[in-house]
Amino acid sequence: MSPRVKGKKMMTAAVSGQAPARRATLFWGNLVLAVLVLGSAFAVIHSTHACRDLYTHLQALEARQWHLQEDYGRLLLEESTWASHYRVEKVARSELKMAEPDLARYEVVGR
């Protein structure tokens, strides 16, 4: 094809033919976009790392909760053992030398 079409010159875009101000604007625009893309990539990396760190912390807390729940269950069982009626009566009779009163010593108090 020839550069002339029906008597008119065809315009071609060439970077070298652009004005210096236009080239500087494109350069700075591309530079800003590249910095924004790199900043976005680093932000994604940082947020991914923070998410994994928080998930690890969550797993440690859940394990700690499980151990505490286990200890609490053991303590409830121990408390119910120490507070059982049989044990309280046994300690009252053996260590405190307590006994039930005789039926003859019961008194009924009226209102």
mmCIF file of N, CA, C and O in Angstrom:
data_model
loop_
_atom_site.group_PDB
_atom_site.id
_atom_site.type_symbol
_atom_site.label_atom_id
_atom_site.label_comp_id
_atom_site.label_asym_id
_atom_site.label_seq_id
_atom_site.Cartn_x
_atom_site.Cartn_y
_atom_site.Cartn_z
ATOM 1 N N MET A 1 0.836 -1.174 0.000
ATOM 2 C CA MET A 1 0.000 0.000 0.000
ATOM 3 C C MET A 1 0.878 1.234 0.000
ATOM 4 O O MET A 1 1.900 1.279 0.657
ATOM 5 N N SER A 2 0.381 2.186 -0.652
ATOM 6 C CA SER A 2 1.144 3.429 -0.729
ATOM 7 C C SER A 2 0.635 4.387 0.332
ATOM 8 O O SER A 2 -0.507 4.303 0.753
ATOM 9 N N PRO A 3 1.458 5.289 0.782
ATOM 10 C CA PRO A 3 1.025 6.227 1.799
ATOM 11 C C PRO A 3 -0.027 7.200 1.295
ATOM 12 O O PRO A 3 -0.652 7.890 2.071
ATOM 13 N N ARG A 4 -0.270 7.232 -0.016
ATOM 14 C CA ARG A 4 -1.264 8.159 -0.546
ATOM 15 C C ARG A 4 -2.544 7.405 -0.872
ATOM 16 O O ARG A 4 -2.531 6.408 -1.557
ATOM 17 N N VAL A 5 -3.631 7.883 -0.328
ATOM 18 C CA VAL A 5 -4.935 7.315 -0.646
ATOM 19 C C VAL A 5 -5.789 8.454 -1.166
ATOM 20 O O VAL A 5 -6.100 9.388 -0.434
ATOM 21 N N LYS A 6 -6.130 8.387 -2.420
ATOM 22 C CA LYS A 6 -6.946 9.387 -3.107
ATOM 23 C C LYS A 6 -6.429 10.788 -2.834
ATOM 24 O O LYS A 6 -7.169 11.673 -2.438
ATOM 25 N N GLY A 7 -5.186 10.974 -2.956
ATOM 26 C CA GLY A 7 -4.632 12.305 -2.870
ATOM 27 C C GLY A 7 -4.349 12.794 -1.462
ATOM 28 O O GLY A 7 -3.952 13.922 -1.288
ATOM 29 N N LYS A 8 -4.550 11.971 -0.461
ATOM 30 C CA LYS A 8 -4.285 12.404 0.909
ATOM 31 C C LYS A 8 -3.161 11.564 1.477
ATOM 32 O O LYS A 8 -3.008 10.405 1.148
ATOM 33 N N LYS A 9 -2.389 12.157 2.346
ATOM 34 C CA LYS A 9 -1.323 11.424 3.008
ATOM 35 C C LYS A 9 -1.915 10.666 4.200
ATOM 36 O O LYS A 9 -2.746 11.185 4.923
ATOM 37 N N MET A 10 -1.427 9.436 4.392
ATOM 38 C CA MET A 10 -1.898 8.655 5.519
ATOM 39 C C MET A 10 -0.986 8.936 6.715
ATOM 40 O O MET A 10 0.226 8.954 6.603
ATOM 41 N N MET A 11 -1.591 9.135 7.881
ATOM 42 C CA MET A 11 -0.829 9.458 9.079
ATOM 43 C C MET A 11 -0.512 8.156 9.802
ATOM 44 O O MET A 11 -1.385 7.325 10.002
ATOM 45 N N THR A 12 0.717 7.997 10.209
ATOM 46 C CA THR A 12 1.107 6.820 10.988
ATOM 47 C C THR A 12 1.589 7.294 12.344
ATOM 48 O O THR A 12 2.205 8.349 12.473
ATOM 49 N N ALA A 13 1.294 6.478 13.351
ATOM 50 C CA ALA A 13 1.712 6.831 14.700
ATOM 51 C C ALA A 13 3.106 6.299 14.937
ATOM 52 O O ALA A 13 3.380 5.134 14.749
ATOM 53 N N ALA A 14 3.950 7.165 15.354
ATOM 54 C CA ALA A 14 5.312 6.758 15.683
ATOM 55 C C ALA A 14 5.679 7.389 17.010
ATOM 56 O O ALA A 14 5.439 8.559 17.240
ATOM 57 N N VAL A 15 6.280 6.601 17.878
ATOM 58 C CA VAL A 15 6.630 7.091 19.197
ATOM 59 C C VAL A 15 7.710 8.149 19.086
ATOM 60 O O VAL A 15 7.711 9.132 19.804
ATOM 61 N N SER A 16 8.606 7.960 18.145
ATOM 62 C CA SER A 16 9.712 8.918 18.019
ATOM 63 C C SER A 16 9.226 10.271 17.525
ATOM 64 O O SER A 16 9.870 11.279 17.762
ATOM 65 N N GLY A 17 8.084 10.301 16.879
ATOM 66 C CA GLY A 17 7.571 11.548 16.351
ATOM 67 C C GLY A 17 6.717 12.309 17.336
ATOM 68 O O GLY A 17 6.244 13.393 17.025
ATOM 69 N N GLN A 18 6.488 11.767 18.532
ATOM 70 C CA GLN A 18 5.633 12.429 19.506
ATOM 71 C C GLN A 18 6.386 13.582 20.152
ATOM 72 O O GLN A 18 7.606 13.627 20.198
ATOM 73 N N ALA A 19 5.598 14.445 20.692
ATOM 74 C CA ALA A 19 6.176 15.589 21.386
ATOM 75 C C ALA A 19 6.824 15.106 22.683
ATOM 76 O O ALA A 19 6.364 14.146 23.289
ATOM 77 N N PRO A 20 7.873 15.749 23.146
ATOM 78 C CA PRO A 20 8.549 15.321 24.377
ATOM 79 C C PRO A 20 7.630 15.372 25.599
ATOM 80 O O PRO A 20 7.748 14.543 26.492
ATOM 81 N N ALA A 21 6.710 16.302 25.650
ATOM 82 C CA ALA A 21 5.799 16.385 26.796
ATOM 83 C C ALA A 21 4.886 15.157 26.846
ATOM 84 O O ALA A 21 4.611 14.615 27.916
ATOM 85 N N ARG A 22 4.430 14.698 25.707
ATOM 86 C CA ARG A 22 3.565 13.517 25.630
ATOM 87 C C ARG A 22 4.328 12.271 26.060
ATOM 88 O O ARG A 22 3.807 11.429 26.775
ATOM 89 N N ARG A 23 5.568 12.164 25.639
ATOM 90 C CA ARG A 23 6.383 11.006 26.031
ATOM 91 C C ARG A 23 6.635 11.008 27.531
ATOM 92 O O ARG A 23 6.588 9.964 28.183
ATOM 93 N N ALA A 24 6.878 12.162 28.122
ATOM 94 C CA ALA A 24 7.120 12.255 29.560
ATOM 95 C C ALA A 24 5.862 11.878 30.334
ATOM 96 O O ALA A 24 5.923 11.183 31.355
ATOM 97 N N THR A 25 4.705 12.315 29.828
ATOM 98 C CA THR A 25 3.444 11.976 30.490
ATOM 99 C C THR A 25 3.210 10.469 30.460
ATOM 100 O O THR A 25 2.813 9.876 31.475
ATOM 101 N N LEU A 26 3.457 9.835 29.315
ATOM 102 C CA LEU A 26 3.299 8.386 29.214
ATOM 103 C C LEU A 26 4.286 7.659 30.137
ATOM 104 O O LEU A 26 3.931 6.672 30.780
ATOM 105 N N PHE A 27 5.523 8.162 30.186
ATOM 106 C CA PHE A 27 6.536 7.538 31.041
ATOM 107 C C PHE A 27 6.104 7.580 32.501
ATOM 108 O O PHE A 27 6.139 6.572 33.202
ATOM 109 N N TRP A 28 5.689 8.752 32.983
ATOM 110 C CA TRP A 28 5.287 8.883 34.380
ATOM 111 C C TRP A 28 4.002 8.114 34.668
ATOM 112 O O TRP A 28 3.830 7.542 35.746
ATOM 113 N N GLY A 29 3.094 8.083 33.721
ATOM 114 C CA GLY A 29 1.863 7.303 33.898
ATOM 115 C C GLY A 29 2.162 5.817 34.027
ATOM 116 O O GLY A 29 1.620 5.133 34.899
ATOM 117 N N ASN A 30 3.047 5.329 33.142
ATOM 118 C CA ASN A 30 3.438 3.917 33.223
ATOM 119 C C ASN A 30 4.178 3.622 34.525
ATOM 120 O O ASN A 30 3.987 2.565 35.127
ATOM 121 N N LEU A 31 5.023 4.549 34.946
ATOM 122 C CA LEU A 31 5.766 4.366 36.179
ATOM 123 C C LEU A 31 4.821 4.307 37.388
ATOM 124 O O LEU A 31 4.960 3.447 38.258
ATOM 125 N N VAL A 32 3.842 5.199 37.418
ATOM 126 C CA VAL A 32 2.865 5.208 38.514
ATOM 127 C C VAL A 32 2.075 3.899 38.517
ATOM 128 O O VAL A 32 1.855 3.286 39.570
ATOM 129 N N LEU A 33 1.643 3.441 37.352
ATOM 130 C CA LEU A 33 0.897 2.183 37.271
ATOM 131 C C LEU A 33 1.747 1.004 37.723
ATOM 132 O O LEU A 33 1.258 0.105 38.428
ATOM 133 N N ALA A 34 3.012 0.987 37.345
ATOM 134 C CA ALA A 34 3.904 -0.100 37.766
ATOM 135 C C ALA A 34 4.077 -0.091 39.285
ATOM 136 O O ALA A 34 4.057 -1.150 39.932
ATOM 137 N N VAL A 35 4.224 1.088 39.862
ATOM 138 C CA VAL A 35 4.361 1.182 41.320
ATOM 139 C C VAL A 35 3.072 0.721 41.996
ATOM 140 O O VAL A 35 3.113 0.009 43.017
ATOM 141 N N LEU A 36 1.930 1.089 41.461
ATOM 142 C CA LEU A 36 0.656 0.655 42.031
ATOM 143 C C LEU A 36 0.483 -0.860 41.947
ATOM 144 O O LEU A 36 0.002 -1.494 42.892
ATOM 145 N N VAL A 37 0.876 -1.451 40.832
ATOM 146 C CA VAL A 37 0.781 -2.901 40.684
ATOM 147 C C VAL A 37 1.702 -3.593 41.682
ATOM 148 O O VAL A 37 1.316 -4.573 42.336
ATOM 149 N N LEU A 38 2.930 -3.109 41.826
ATOM 150 C CA LEU A 38 3.859 -3.693 42.797
ATOM 151 C C LEU A 38 3.345 -3.517 44.222
ATOM 152 O O LEU A 38 3.428 -4.440 45.046
ATOM 153 N N GLY A 39 2.807 -2.347 44.524
ATOM 154 C CA GLY A 39 2.238 -2.124 45.857
ATOM 155 C C GLY A 39 1.079 -3.058 46.131
ATOM 156 O O GLY A 39 0.947 -3.602 47.235
ATOM 157 N N SER A 40 0.246 -3.263 45.138
ATOM 158 C CA SER A 40 -0.882 -4.185 45.284
ATOM 159 C C SER A 40 -0.386 -5.613 45.506
ATOM 160 O O SER A 40 -0.935 -6.346 46.338
ATOM 161 N N ALA A 41 0.648 -6.014 44.780
ATOM 162 C CA ALA A 41 1.200 -7.367 44.950
ATOM 163 C C ALA A 41 1.752 -7.549 46.357
ATOM 164 O O ALA A 41 1.518 -8.581 47.005
ATOM 165 N N PHE A 42 2.472 -6.547 46.862
ATOM 166 C CA PHE A 42 3.011 -6.644 48.213
ATOM 167 C C PHE A 42 1.889 -6.637 49.256
ATOM 168 O O PHE A 42 1.986 -7.318 50.285
ATOM 169 N N ALA A 43 0.824 -5.904 48.996
ATOM 170 C CA ALA A 43 -0.315 -5.898 49.924
ATOM 171 C C ALA A 43 -0.979 -7.272 49.969
ATOM 172 O O ALA A 43 -1.376 -7.744 51.041
ATOM 173 N N VAL A 44 -1.097 -7.929 48.830
ATOM 174 C CA VAL A 44 -1.670 -9.276 48.783
ATOM 175 C C VAL A 44 -0.776 -10.249 49.547
ATOM 176 O O VAL A 44 -1.251 -11.083 50.324
ATOM 177 N N ILE A 45 0.529 -10.138 49.357
ATOM 178 C CA ILE A 45 1.466 -11.007 50.068
ATOM 179 C C ILE A 45 1.348 -10.789 51.575
ATOM 180 O O ILE A 45 1.294 -11.743 52.358
ATOM 181 N N HIS A 46 1.304 -9.535 51.983
ATOM 182 C CA HIS A 46 1.209 -9.223 53.414
ATOM 183 C C HIS A 46 -0.102 -9.730 54.007
ATOM 184 O O HIS A 46 -0.116 -10.318 55.094
ATOM 185 N N SER A 47 -1.209 -9.528 53.321
ATOM 186 C CA SER A 47 -2.497 -9.967 53.858
ATOM 187 C C SER A 47 -2.576 -11.495 53.907
ATOM 188 O O SER A 47 -3.153 -12.057 54.854
ATOM 189 N N THR A 48 -1.984 -12.181 52.939
ATOM 190 C CA THR A 48 -1.960 -13.642 52.962
ATOM 191 C C THR A 48 -1.149 -14.142 54.147
ATOM 192 O O THR A 48 -1.562 -15.061 54.858
ATOM 193 N N HIS A 49 0.001 -13.522 54.367
ATOM 194 C CA HIS A 49 0.837 -13.910 55.502
ATOM 195 C C HIS A 49 0.115 -13.646 56.826
ATOM 196 O O HIS A 49 0.134 -14.483 57.741
ATOM 197 N N ALA A 50 -0.538 -12.500 56.939
ATOM 198 C CA ALA A 50 -1.271 -12.162 58.164
ATOM 199 C C ALA A 50 -2.418 -13.150 58.393
ATOM 200 O O ALA A 50 -2.672 -13.564 59.532
ATOM 201 N N CYS A 51 -3.095 -13.534 57.324
ATOM 202 C CA CYS A 51 -4.202 -14.492 57.436
ATOM 203 C C CYS A 51 -3.687 -15.841 57.934
ATOM 204 O O CYS A 51 -4.283 -16.451 58.828
ATOM 205 N N ARG A 52 -2.570 -16.299 57.382
ATOM 206 C CA ARG A 52 -2.001 -17.577 57.830
ATOM 207 C C ARG A 52 -1.530 -17.496 59.270
ATOM 208 O O ARG A 52 -1.692 -18.444 60.038
ATOM 209 N N ASP A 53 -0.956 -16.376 59.650
ATOM 210 C CA ASP A 53 -0.495 -16.184 61.024
ATOM 211 C C ASP A 53 -1.680 -16.202 61.989
ATOM 212 O O ASP A 53 -1.624 -16.846 63.051
ATOM 213 N N LEU A 54 -2.760 -15.522 61.631
ATOM 214 C CA LEU A 54 -3.954 -15.510 62.480
ATOM 215 C C LEU A 54 -4.599 -16.892 62.565
ATOM 216 O O LEU A 54 -5.101 -17.290 63.615
ATOM 217 N N TYR A 55 -4.566 -17.649 61.473
ATOM 218 C CA TYR A 55 -5.134 -18.991 61.482
ATOM 219 C C TYR A 55 -4.322 -19.909 62.398
ATOM 220 O O TYR A 55 -4.883 -20.725 63.131
ATOM 221 N N THR A 56 -2.997 -19.760 62.375
ATOM 222 C CA THR A 56 -2.146 -20.535 63.275
ATOM 223 C C THR A 56 -2.452 -20.186 64.724
ATOM 224 O O THR A 56 -2.547 -21.072 65.586
ATOM 225 N N HIS A 57 -2.624 -18.910 64.994
ATOM 226 C CA HIS A 57 -2.967 -18.464 66.349
ATOM 227 C C HIS A 57 -4.330 -19.013 66.771
ATOM 228 O O HIS A 57 -4.506 -19.443 67.914
ATOM 229 N N LEU A 58 -5.283 -19.028 65.853
ATOM 230 C CA LEU A 58 -6.610 -19.579 66.134
ATOM 231 C C LEU A 58 -6.519 -21.060 66.483
ATOM 232 O O LEU A 58 -7.168 -21.519 67.436
ATOM 233 N N GLN A 59 -5.713 -21.816 65.737
ATOM 234 C CA GLN A 59 -5.566 -23.239 66.026
ATOM 235 C C GLN A 59 -4.955 -23.459 67.407
ATOM 236 O O GLN A 59 -5.366 -24.363 68.140
ATOM 237 N N ALA A 60 -3.976 -22.643 67.777
ATOM 238 C CA ALA A 60 -3.366 -22.764 69.107
ATOM 239 C C ALA A 60 -4.391 -22.461 70.195
ATOM 240 O O ALA A 60 -4.445 -23.153 71.222
ATOM 241 N N LEU A 61 -5.213 -21.429 69.982
ATOM 242 C CA LEU A 61 -6.245 -21.093 70.966
ATOM 243 C C LEU A 61 -7.302 -22.190 71.081
ATOM 244 O O LEU A 61 -7.792 -22.484 72.176
ATOM 245 N N GLU A 62 -7.662 -22.794 69.960
ATOM 246 C CA GLU A 62 -8.640 -23.879 70.002
ATOM 247 C C GLU A 62 -8.077 -25.093 70.744
ATOM 248 O O GLU A 62 -8.800 -25.758 71.497
ATOM 249 N N ALA A 63 -6.784 -25.383 70.555
ATOM 250 C CA ALA A 63 -6.159 -26.487 71.289
ATOM 251 C C ALA A 63 -6.141 -26.179 72.780
ATOM 252 O O ALA A 63 -6.429 -27.052 73.613
ATOM 253 N N ARG A 64 -5.822 -24.931 73.126
ATOM 254 C CA ARG A 64 -5.821 -24.522 74.534
ATOM 255 C C ARG A 64 -7.221 -24.636 75.130
ATOM 256 O O ARG A 64 -7.394 -25.074 76.262
ATOM 257 N N GLN A 65 -8.243 -24.236 74.364
ATOM 258 C CA GLN A 65 -9.627 -24.345 74.828
ATOM 259 C C GLN A 65 -9.992 -25.803 75.085
ATOM 260 O O GLN A 65 -10.633 -26.125 76.083
ATOM 261 N N TRP A 66 -9.553 -26.696 74.205
ATOM 262 C CA TRP A 66 -9.852 -28.117 74.362
ATOM 263 C C TRP A 66 -9.226 -28.649 75.646
ATOM 264 O O TRP A 66 -9.873 -29.374 76.410
ATOM 265 N N HIS A 67 -7.961 -28.271 75.912
ATOM 266 C CA HIS A 67 -7.291 -28.713 77.136
ATOM 267 C C HIS A 67 -7.985 -28.145 78.382
ATOM 268 O O HIS A 67 -8.146 -28.863 79.383
ATOM 269 N N LEU A 68 -8.383 -26.888 78.325
ATOM 270 C CA LEU A 68 -9.074 -26.292 79.468
ATOM 271 C C LEU A 68 -10.426 -26.955 79.707
ATOM 272 O O LEU A 68 -10.833 -27.161 80.854
ATOM 273 N N GLN A 69 -11.126 -27.270 78.643
ATOM 274 C CA GLN A 69 -12.423 -27.950 78.770
ATOM 275 C C GLN A 69 -12.233 -29.329 79.401
ATOM 276 O O GLN A 69 -13.033 -29.752 80.242
ATOM 277 N N GLU A 70 -11.155 -30.016 79.009
ATOM 278 C CA GLU A 70 -10.838 -31.319 79.579
ATOM 279 C C GLU A 70 -10.543 -31.193 81.075
ATOM 280 O O GLU A 70 -11.031 -31.983 81.890
ATOM 281 N N ASP A 71 -9.735 -30.203 81.453
ATOM 282 C CA ASP A 71 -9.427 -29.966 82.866
ATOM 283 C C ASP A 71 -10.690 -29.627 83.658
ATOM 284 O O ASP A 71 -10.860 -30.086 84.794
ATOM 285 N N TYR A 72 -11.555 -28.825 83.083
ATOM 286 C CA TYR A 72 -12.796 -28.447 83.755
ATOM 287 C C TYR A 72 -13.662 -29.676 84.017
ATOM 288 O O TYR A 72 -14.251 -29.819 85.094
ATOM 289 N N GLY A 73 -13.739 -30.578 83.045
ATOM 290 C CA GLY A 73 -14.501 -31.814 83.235
ATOM 291 C C GLY A 73 -13.928 -32.663 84.361
ATOM 292 O O GLY A 73 -14.677 -33.218 85.184
ATOM 293 N N ARG A 74 -12.598 -32.758 84.417
ATOM 294 C CA ARG A 74 -11.960 -33.506 85.508
ATOM 295 C C ARG A 74 -12.236 -32.851 86.860
ATOM 296 O O ARG A 74 -12.487 -33.534 87.861
ATOM 297 N N LEU A 75 -12.184 -31.524 86.905
ATOM 298 C CA LEU A 75 -12.454 -30.819 88.164
ATOM 299 C C LEU A 75 -13.898 -31.001 88.621
ATOM 300 O O LEU A 75 -14.163 -31.143 89.821
ATOM 301 N N LEU A 76 -14.839 -30.994 87.678
ATOM 302 C CA LEU A 76 -16.240 -31.243 88.042
ATOM 303 C C LEU A 76 -16.414 -32.639 88.617
ATOM 304 O O LEU A 76 -17.136 -32.838 89.608
ATOM 305 N N LEU A 77 -15.745 -33.612 88.011
ATOM 306 C CA LEU A 77 -15.825 -34.980 88.505
ATOM 307 C C LEU A 77 -15.221 -35.085 89.905
ATOM 308 O O LEU A 77 -15.792 -35.715 90.803
ATOM 309 N N GLU A 78 -14.075 -34.430 90.111
ATOM 310 C CA GLU A 78 -13.442 -34.448 91.431
ATOM 311 C C GLU A 78 -14.318 -33.759 92.472
ATOM 312 O O GLU A 78 -14.456 -34.238 93.604
ATOM 313 N N GLU A 79 -14.925 -32.646 92.099
ATOM 314 C CA GLU A 79 -15.812 -31.936 93.031
ATOM 315 C C GLU A 79 -17.005 -32.798 93.410
ATOM 316 O O GLU A 79 -17.391 -32.865 94.589
ATOM 317 N N SER A 80 -17.589 -33.469 92.441
ATOM 318 C CA SER A 80 -18.746 -34.314 92.758
ATOM 319 C C SER A 80 -18.326 -35.495 93.622
ATOM 320 O O SER A 80 -19.105 -35.954 94.471
ATOM 321 N N THR A 81 -17.087 -35.979 93.455
ATOM 322 C CA THR A 81 -16.603 -37.070 94.299
ATOM 323 C C THR A 81 -16.416 -36.599 95.732
ATOM 324 O O THR A 81 -16.837 -37.275 96.680
ATOM 325 N N TRP A 82 -15.791 -35.443 95.913
ATOM 326 C CA TRP A 82 -15.536 -34.927 97.258
ATOM 327 C C TRP A 82 -16.827 -34.505 97.954
ATOM 328 O O TRP A 82 -16.907 -34.523 99.178
ATOM 329 N N ALA A 83 -17.828 -34.108 97.213
ATOM 330 C CA ALA A 83 -19.067 -33.609 97.815
ATOM 331 C C ALA A 83 -20.175 -34.654 97.850
ATOM 332 O O ALA A 83 -21.317 -34.328 98.172
ATOM 333 N N SER A 84 -19.851 -35.917 97.561
ATOM 334 C CA SER A 84 -20.909 -36.936 97.564
ATOM 335 C C SER A 84 -21.426 -37.144 98.991
ATOM 336 O O SER A 84 -20.708 -36.972 99.979
ATOM 337 N N HIS A 85 -22.682 -37.536 99.120
ATOM 338 C CA HIS A 85 -23.312 -37.704 100.431
ATOM 339 C C HIS A 85 -22.608 -38.797 101.231
ATOM 340 O O HIS A 85 -22.428 -38.670 102.451
ATOM 341 N N TYR A 86 -22.219 -39.855 100.557
ATOM 342 C CA TYR A 86 -21.543 -40.950 101.245
ATOM 343 C C TYR A 86 -20.245 -40.461 101.878
ATOM 344 O O TYR A 86 -19.964 -40.751 103.045
ATOM 345 N N ARG A 87 -19.437 -39.720 101.141
ATOM 346 C CA ARG A 87 -18.154 -39.241 101.657
ATOM 347 C C ARG A 87 -18.352 -38.236 102.787
ATOM 348 O O ARG A 87 -17.634 -38.268 103.793
ATOM 349 N N VAL A 88 -19.321 -37.325 102.639
ATOM 350 C CA VAL A 88 -19.579 -36.337 103.692
ATOM 351 C C VAL A 88 -20.000 -37.050 104.980
ATOM 352 O O VAL A 88 -19.517 -36.729 106.077
ATOM 353 N N GLU A 89 -20.849 -38.048 104.874
ATOM 354 C CA GLU A 89 -21.285 -38.794 106.056
ATOM 355 C C GLU A 89 -20.119 -39.560 106.672
ATOM 356 O O GLU A 89 -19.950 -39.598 107.898
ATOM 357 N N LYS A 90 -19.268 -40.149 105.834
ATOM 358 C CA LYS A 90 -18.107 -40.896 106.314
ATOM 359 C C LYS A 90 -17.145 -39.977 107.074
ATOM 360 O O LYS A 90 -16.668 -40.324 108.161
ATOM 361 N N VAL A 91 -16.862 -38.795 106.534
ATOM 362 C CA VAL A 91 -15.968 -37.849 107.204
ATOM 363 C C VAL A 91 -16.603 -37.347 108.493
ATOM 364 O O VAL A 91 -15.921 -37.208 109.529
ATOM 365 N N ALA A 92 -17.901 -37.105 108.485
ATOM 366 C CA ALA A 92 -18.590 -36.628 109.686
ATOM 367 C C ALA A 92 -18.518 -37.669 110.799
ATOM 368 O O ALA A 92 -18.307 -37.335 111.968
ATOM 369 N N ARG A 93 -18.666 -38.943 110.481
ATOM 370 C CA ARG A 93 -18.633 -39.997 111.500
ATOM 371 C C ARG A 93 -17.207 -40.275 111.971
ATOM 372 O O ARG A 93 -16.966 -40.415 113.171
ATOM 373 N N SER A 94 -16.245 -40.367 111.038
ATOM 374 C CA SER A 94 -14.899 -40.790 111.439
ATOM 375 C C SER A 94 -14.055 -39.638 111.980
ATOM 376 O O SER A 94 -13.443 -39.760 113.032
ATOM 377 N N GLU A 95 -13.974 -38.521 111.282
ATOM 378 C CA GLU A 95 -13.085 -37.439 111.686
ATOM 379 C C GLU A 95 -13.726 -36.487 112.689
ATOM 380 O O GLU A 95 -13.063 -35.990 113.598
ATOM 381 N N LEU A 96 -15.001 -36.207 112.524
ATOM 382 C CA LEU A 96 -15.663 -35.244 113.402
ATOM 383 C C LEU A 96 -16.432 -35.911 114.551
ATOM 384 O O LEU A 96 -17.002 -35.226 115.394
ATOM 385 N N LYS A 97 -16.458 -37.239 114.551
ATOM 386 C CA LYS A 97 -17.127 -38.023 115.608
ATOM 387 C C LYS A 97 -18.590 -37.607 115.788
ATOM 388 O O LYS A 97 -19.080 -37.450 116.901
ATOM 389 N N MET A 98 -19.256 -37.395 114.670
ATOM 390 C CA MET A 98 -20.665 -37.026 114.711
ATOM 391 C C MET A 98 -21.517 -38.287 114.590
ATOM 392 O O MET A 98 -21.085 -39.282 114.013
ATOM 393 N N ALA A 99 -22.723 -38.229 115.157
ATOM 394 C CA ALA A 99 -23.646 -39.367 115.082
ATOM 395 C C ALA A 99 -25.068 -38.829 115.015
ATOM 396 O O ALA A 99 -25.343 -37.688 115.383
ATOM 397 N N GLU A 100 -25.983 -39.678 114.548
ATOM 398 C CA GLU A 100 -27.389 -39.295 114.497
ATOM 399 C C GLU A 100 -27.950 -39.303 115.906
ATOM 400 O O GLU A 100 -27.600 -40.161 116.719
ATOM 401 N N PRO A 101 -28.829 -38.376 116.213
ATOM 402 C CA PRO A 101 -29.416 -38.387 117.563
ATOM 403 C C PRO A 101 -30.399 -39.547 117.723
ATOM 404 O O PRO A 101 -30.981 -40.039 116.756
ATOM 405 N N ASP A 102 -30.588 -39.979 118.965
ATOM 406 C CA ASP A 102 -31.562 -41.035 119.243
ATOM 407 C C ASP A 102 -32.971 -40.494 119.016
ATOM 408 O O ASP A 102 -33.224 -39.298 119.143
ATOM 409 N N LEU A 103 -33.885 -41.406 118.705
ATOM 410 C CA LEU A 103 -35.272 -40.986 118.486
ATOM 411 C C LEU A 103 -35.882 -40.417 119.761
ATOM 412 O O LEU A 103 -36.763 -39.560 119.711
ATOM 413 N N ALA A 104 -35.402 -40.829 120.912
ATOM 414 C CA ALA A 104 -35.934 -40.332 122.181
ATOM 415 C C ALA A 104 -35.554 -38.870 122.396
ATOM 416 O O ALA A 104 -36.228 -38.154 123.142
ATOM 417 N N ARG A 105 -34.536 -38.425 121.758
ATOM 418 C CA ARG A 105 -34.081 -37.040 121.949
ATOM 419 C C ARG A 105 -34.721 -36.063 120.969
ATOM 420 O O ARG A 105 -34.470 -34.874 121.043
ATOM 421 N N TYR A 106 -35.517 -36.588 120.014
ATOM 422 C CA TYR A 106 -36.214 -35.694 119.083
ATOM 423 C C TYR A 106 -37.283 -34.918 119.837
ATOM 424 O O TYR A 106 -37.968 -35.469 120.691
ATOM 425 N N GLU A 107 -37.439 -33.654 119.526
ATOM 426 C CA GLU A 107 -38.499 -32.840 120.103
ATOM 427 C C GLU A 107 -39.265 -32.155 118.976
ATOM 428 O O GLU A 107 -38.660 -31.648 118.035
ATOM 429 N N VAL A 108 -40.557 -32.111 119.090
ATOM 430 C CA VAL A 108 -41.398 -31.444 118.104
ATOM 431 C C VAL A 108 -41.786 -30.102 118.704
ATOM 432 O O VAL A 108 -42.335 -30.032 119.805
ATOM 433 N N VAL A 109 -41.502 -29.049 118.004
ATOM 434 C CA VAL A 109 -41.764 -27.699 118.472
ATOM 435 C C VAL A 109 -43.005 -27.194 117.750
ATOM 436 O O VAL A 109 -43.083 -27.224 116.539
ATOM 437 N N GLY A 110 -43.974 -26.718 118.480
ATOM 438 C CA GLY A 110 -45.197 -26.199 117.889
ATOM 439 C C GLY A 110 -45.024 -24.737 117.455
ATOM 440 O O GLY A 110 -44.081 -24.076 117.838
ATOM 441 N N ARG A 111 -46.000 -24.292 116.764
ATOM 442 C CA ARG A 111 -45.909 -22.919 116.264
ATOM 443 C C ARG A 111 -46.346 -21.963 117.277
ATOM 444 O O ARG A 111 -47.056 -21.603 117.943
#
